[in-house]
Amino acid sequence: TTADASAGTASLRSLGTTSVKAAAGNHTHTISAVGNSEAAGTANIGDDSGVDVTIATVSRSAATSTNAIVVIGAYDSALSNGNVLYKIFQATTALASETLTGAGGTGRAIHTQIAVFLPASTSSIAYKLTMSPANVAANNQSNFGTIRVLEVTI
């Protein structure tokens, strides 16, 4: 059996730091932020169930397509009543979603959604946080939120 064959070729690997070696299980990665973009907003949810209303939008260009992108959406969940569907989008693709049920006027509570992925390119991409009423009890409520896009190296 061959050991330490060229990168991309299946073989046994000895421990090391070159492209044909395997990393030790206890090796470390240092995560560092390359940059971030953030936006906040407030919107009225409207009364059309299934229609996404944008709370906040931010655009970001990745420095390289090998850096990880972390998208964080945070929003107030103290709804008076009804069910509201929150989503994080990358362009037109939903990355994460959550349906919250109104708590009848309880105190403020901030919810977050997080999506992590590798970008397909370094082009500028719009990210947005949206909400839509999931039932008529949620119609015409105003809500606020923020969206943050963080680029990191690992």
mmCIF file of C-alpha atoms in Angstrom, residues 27-130:
data_model
loop_
_atom_site.group_PDB
_atom_site.id
_atom_site.type_symbol
_atom_site.label_atom_id
_atom_site.label_comp_id
_atom_site.label_asym_id
_atom_site.label_seq_id
_atom_site.Cartn_x
_atom_site.Cartn_y
_atom_site.Cartn_z
ATOM 1 C CA HIS A 27 -4.006 20.479 15.878
ATOM 2 C CA THR A 28 -5.506 23.951 16.211
ATOM 3 C CA HIS A 29 -7.049 26.418 13.810
ATOM 4 C CA THR A 30 -6.982 30.112 14.485
ATOM 5 C CA ILE A 31 -10.170 31.852 13.421
ATOM 6 C CA SER A 32 -9.753 35.492 12.540
ATOM 7 C CA ALA A 33 -12.220 38.007 11.173
ATOM 8 C CA VAL A 34 -11.425 39.424 7.746
ATOM 9 C CA GLY A 35 -14.275 41.921 7.775
ATOM 10 C CA ASN A 36 -17.950 42.367 8.452
ATOM 11 C CA SER A 37 -20.985 44.325 7.323
ATOM 12 C CA GLU A 38 -24.123 45.052 9.344
ATOM 13 C CA ALA A 39 -27.506 46.712 8.874
ATOM 14 C CA ALA A 40 -30.525 47.297 11.098
ATOM 15 C CA GLY A 41 -34.108 48.063 10.209
ATOM 16 C CA THR A 42 -37.751 48.165 11.205
ATOM 17 C CA ALA A 43 -40.698 47.069 9.092
ATOM 18 C CA ASN A 44 -44.436 46.455 9.285
ATOM 19 C CA ILE A 45 -45.215 42.831 8.594
ATOM 20 C CA GLY A 46 -48.262 43.635 6.455
ATOM 21 C CA ASP A 47 -51.185 41.266 6.041
ATOM 22 C CA ASP A 48 -50.200 38.920 3.188
ATOM 23 C CA SER A 49 -49.353 35.498 4.584
ATOM 24 C CA GLY A 50 -46.373 33.998 2.787
ATOM 25 C CA VAL A 51 -45.049 37.354 1.504
ATOM 26 C CA ASP A 52 -41.550 38.109 2.818
ATOM 27 C CA VAL A 53 -41.184 41.679 4.119
ATOM 28 C CA THR A 54 -37.558 42.826 4.369
ATOM 29 C CA ILE A 55 -36.450 44.115 7.778
ATOM 30 C CA ALA A 56 -32.794 44.786 6.866
ATOM 31 C CA THR A 57 -30.435 44.229 3.919
ATOM 32 C CA VAL A 58 -26.642 44.324 3.706
ATOM 33 C CA SER A 59 -24.232 43.528 0.848
ATOM 34 C CA ARG A 60 -20.783 42.010 1.162
ATOM 35 C CA SER A 61 -18.029 40.897 -1.222
ATOM 36 C CA ALA A 62 -15.868 38.054 0.081
ATOM 37 C CA ALA A 63 -12.111 38.679 0.037
ATOM 38 C CA THR A 64 -11.607 35.111 -1.234
ATOM 39 C CA SER A 65 -13.925 32.197 -1.913
ATOM 40 C CA THR A 66 -12.005 30.083 0.635
ATOM 41 C CA ASN A 67 -13.023 32.227 3.619
ATOM 42 C CA ALA A 68 -16.110 31.172 5.550
ATOM 43 C CA ILE A 69 -19.123 33.489 5.636
ATOM 44 C CA VAL A 70 -21.160 33.678 8.840
ATOM 45 C CA VAL A 71 -24.573 35.355 8.531
ATOM 46 C CA ILE A 72 -26.336 36.312 11.761
ATOM 47 C CA GLY A 73 -29.915 37.574 11.893
ATOM 48 C CA ALA A 74 -31.261 38.923 15.201
ATOM 49 C CA TYR A 75 -34.827 40.094 15.770
ATOM 50 C CA ASP A 76 -37.282 41.002 18.487
ATOM 51 C CA SER A 77 -39.663 38.152 19.196
ATOM 52 C CA ALA A 78 -42.041 39.900 21.625
ATOM 53 C CA LEU A 79 -45.061 39.645 19.354
ATOM 54 C CA SER A 80 -48.463 40.466 20.741
ATOM 55 C CA ASN A 81 -49.997 37.448 19.012
ATOM 56 C CA GLY A 82 -49.918 35.347 15.876
ATOM 57 C CA ASN A 83 -47.176 33.354 14.194
ATOM 58 C CA VAL A 84 -44.363 35.018 12.244
ATOM 59 C CA LEU A 85 -41.901 33.331 9.886
ATOM 60 C CA TYR A 86 -38.388 34.867 9.902
ATOM 61 C CA LYS A 87 -35.803 34.067 7.204
ATOM 62 C CA ILE A 88 -32.213 34.906 6.312
ATOM 63 C CA PHE A 89 -31.552 35.127 2.572
ATOM 64 C CA GLN A 90 -28.398 35.115 0.478
ATOM 65 C CA ALA A 91 -29.651 36.784 -2.700
ATOM 66 C CA THR A 92 -32.801 34.700 -3.398
ATOM 67 C CA THR A 93 -31.776 31.581 -1.450
ATOM 68 C CA ALA A 94 -33.135 31.107 2.070
ATOM 69 C CA LEU A 95 -30.255 30.094 4.359
ATOM 70 C CA ALA A 96 -32.231 29.723 7.602
ATOM 71 C CA SER A 97 -35.789 30.153 8.862
ATOM 72 C CA GLU A 98 -37.755 30.089 12.104
ATOM 73 C CA THR A 99 -41.454 30.434 12.918
ATOM 74 C CA LEU A 100 -42.200 32.150 16.221
ATOM 75 C CA THR A 101 -45.518 32.084 18.048
ATOM 76 C CA GLY A 102 -46.693 35.311 19.686
ATOM 77 C CA ALA A 103 -46.592 35.298 23.445
ATOM 78 C CA GLY A 104 -49.445 37.719 24.111
ATOM 79 C CA GLY A 105 -47.397 40.773 25.049
ATOM 80 C CA THR A 106 -44.661 39.211 27.181
ATOM 81 C CA GLY A 107 -41.371 41.085 27.573
ATOM 82 C CA ARG A 108 -38.799 41.587 24.850
ATOM 83 C CA ALA A 109 -36.819 38.572 23.718
ATOM 84 C CA ILE A 110 -34.193 38.596 20.980
ATOM 85 C CA HIS A 111 -33.896 35.521 18.766
ATOM 86 C CA THR A 112 -31.007 34.777 16.434
ATOM 87 C CA GLN A 113 -30.452 32.650 13.350
ATOM 88 C CA ILE A 114 -26.984 31.747 12.118
ATOM 89 C CA ALA A 115 -25.878 30.372 8.742
ATOM 90 C CA VAL A 116 -22.278 29.399 7.879
ATOM 91 C CA PHE A 117 -21.061 28.564 4.370
ATOM 92 C CA LEU A 118 -18.291 29.026 1.801
ATOM 93 C CA PRO A 119 -19.078 31.645 -0.855
ATOM 94 C CA ALA A 120 -19.204 30.565 -4.485
ATOM 95 C CA SER A 121 -17.355 33.704 -5.600
ATOM 96 C CA THR A 122 -15.997 37.057 -4.451
ATOM 97 C CA SER A 123 -18.840 39.009 -6.094
ATOM 98 C CA SER A 124 -20.960 41.358 -4.003
ATOM 99 C CA ILE A 125 -23.970 39.504 -2.608
ATOM 100 C CA ALA A 126 -27.025 40.944 -0.872
ATOM 101 C CA TYR A 127 -28.104 39.308 2.382
ATOM 102 C CA LYS A 128 -31.431 40.114 3.997
ATOM 103 C CA LEU A 129 -33.520 39.391 7.070
ATOM 104 C CA THR A 130 -37.242 39.022 6.337
#
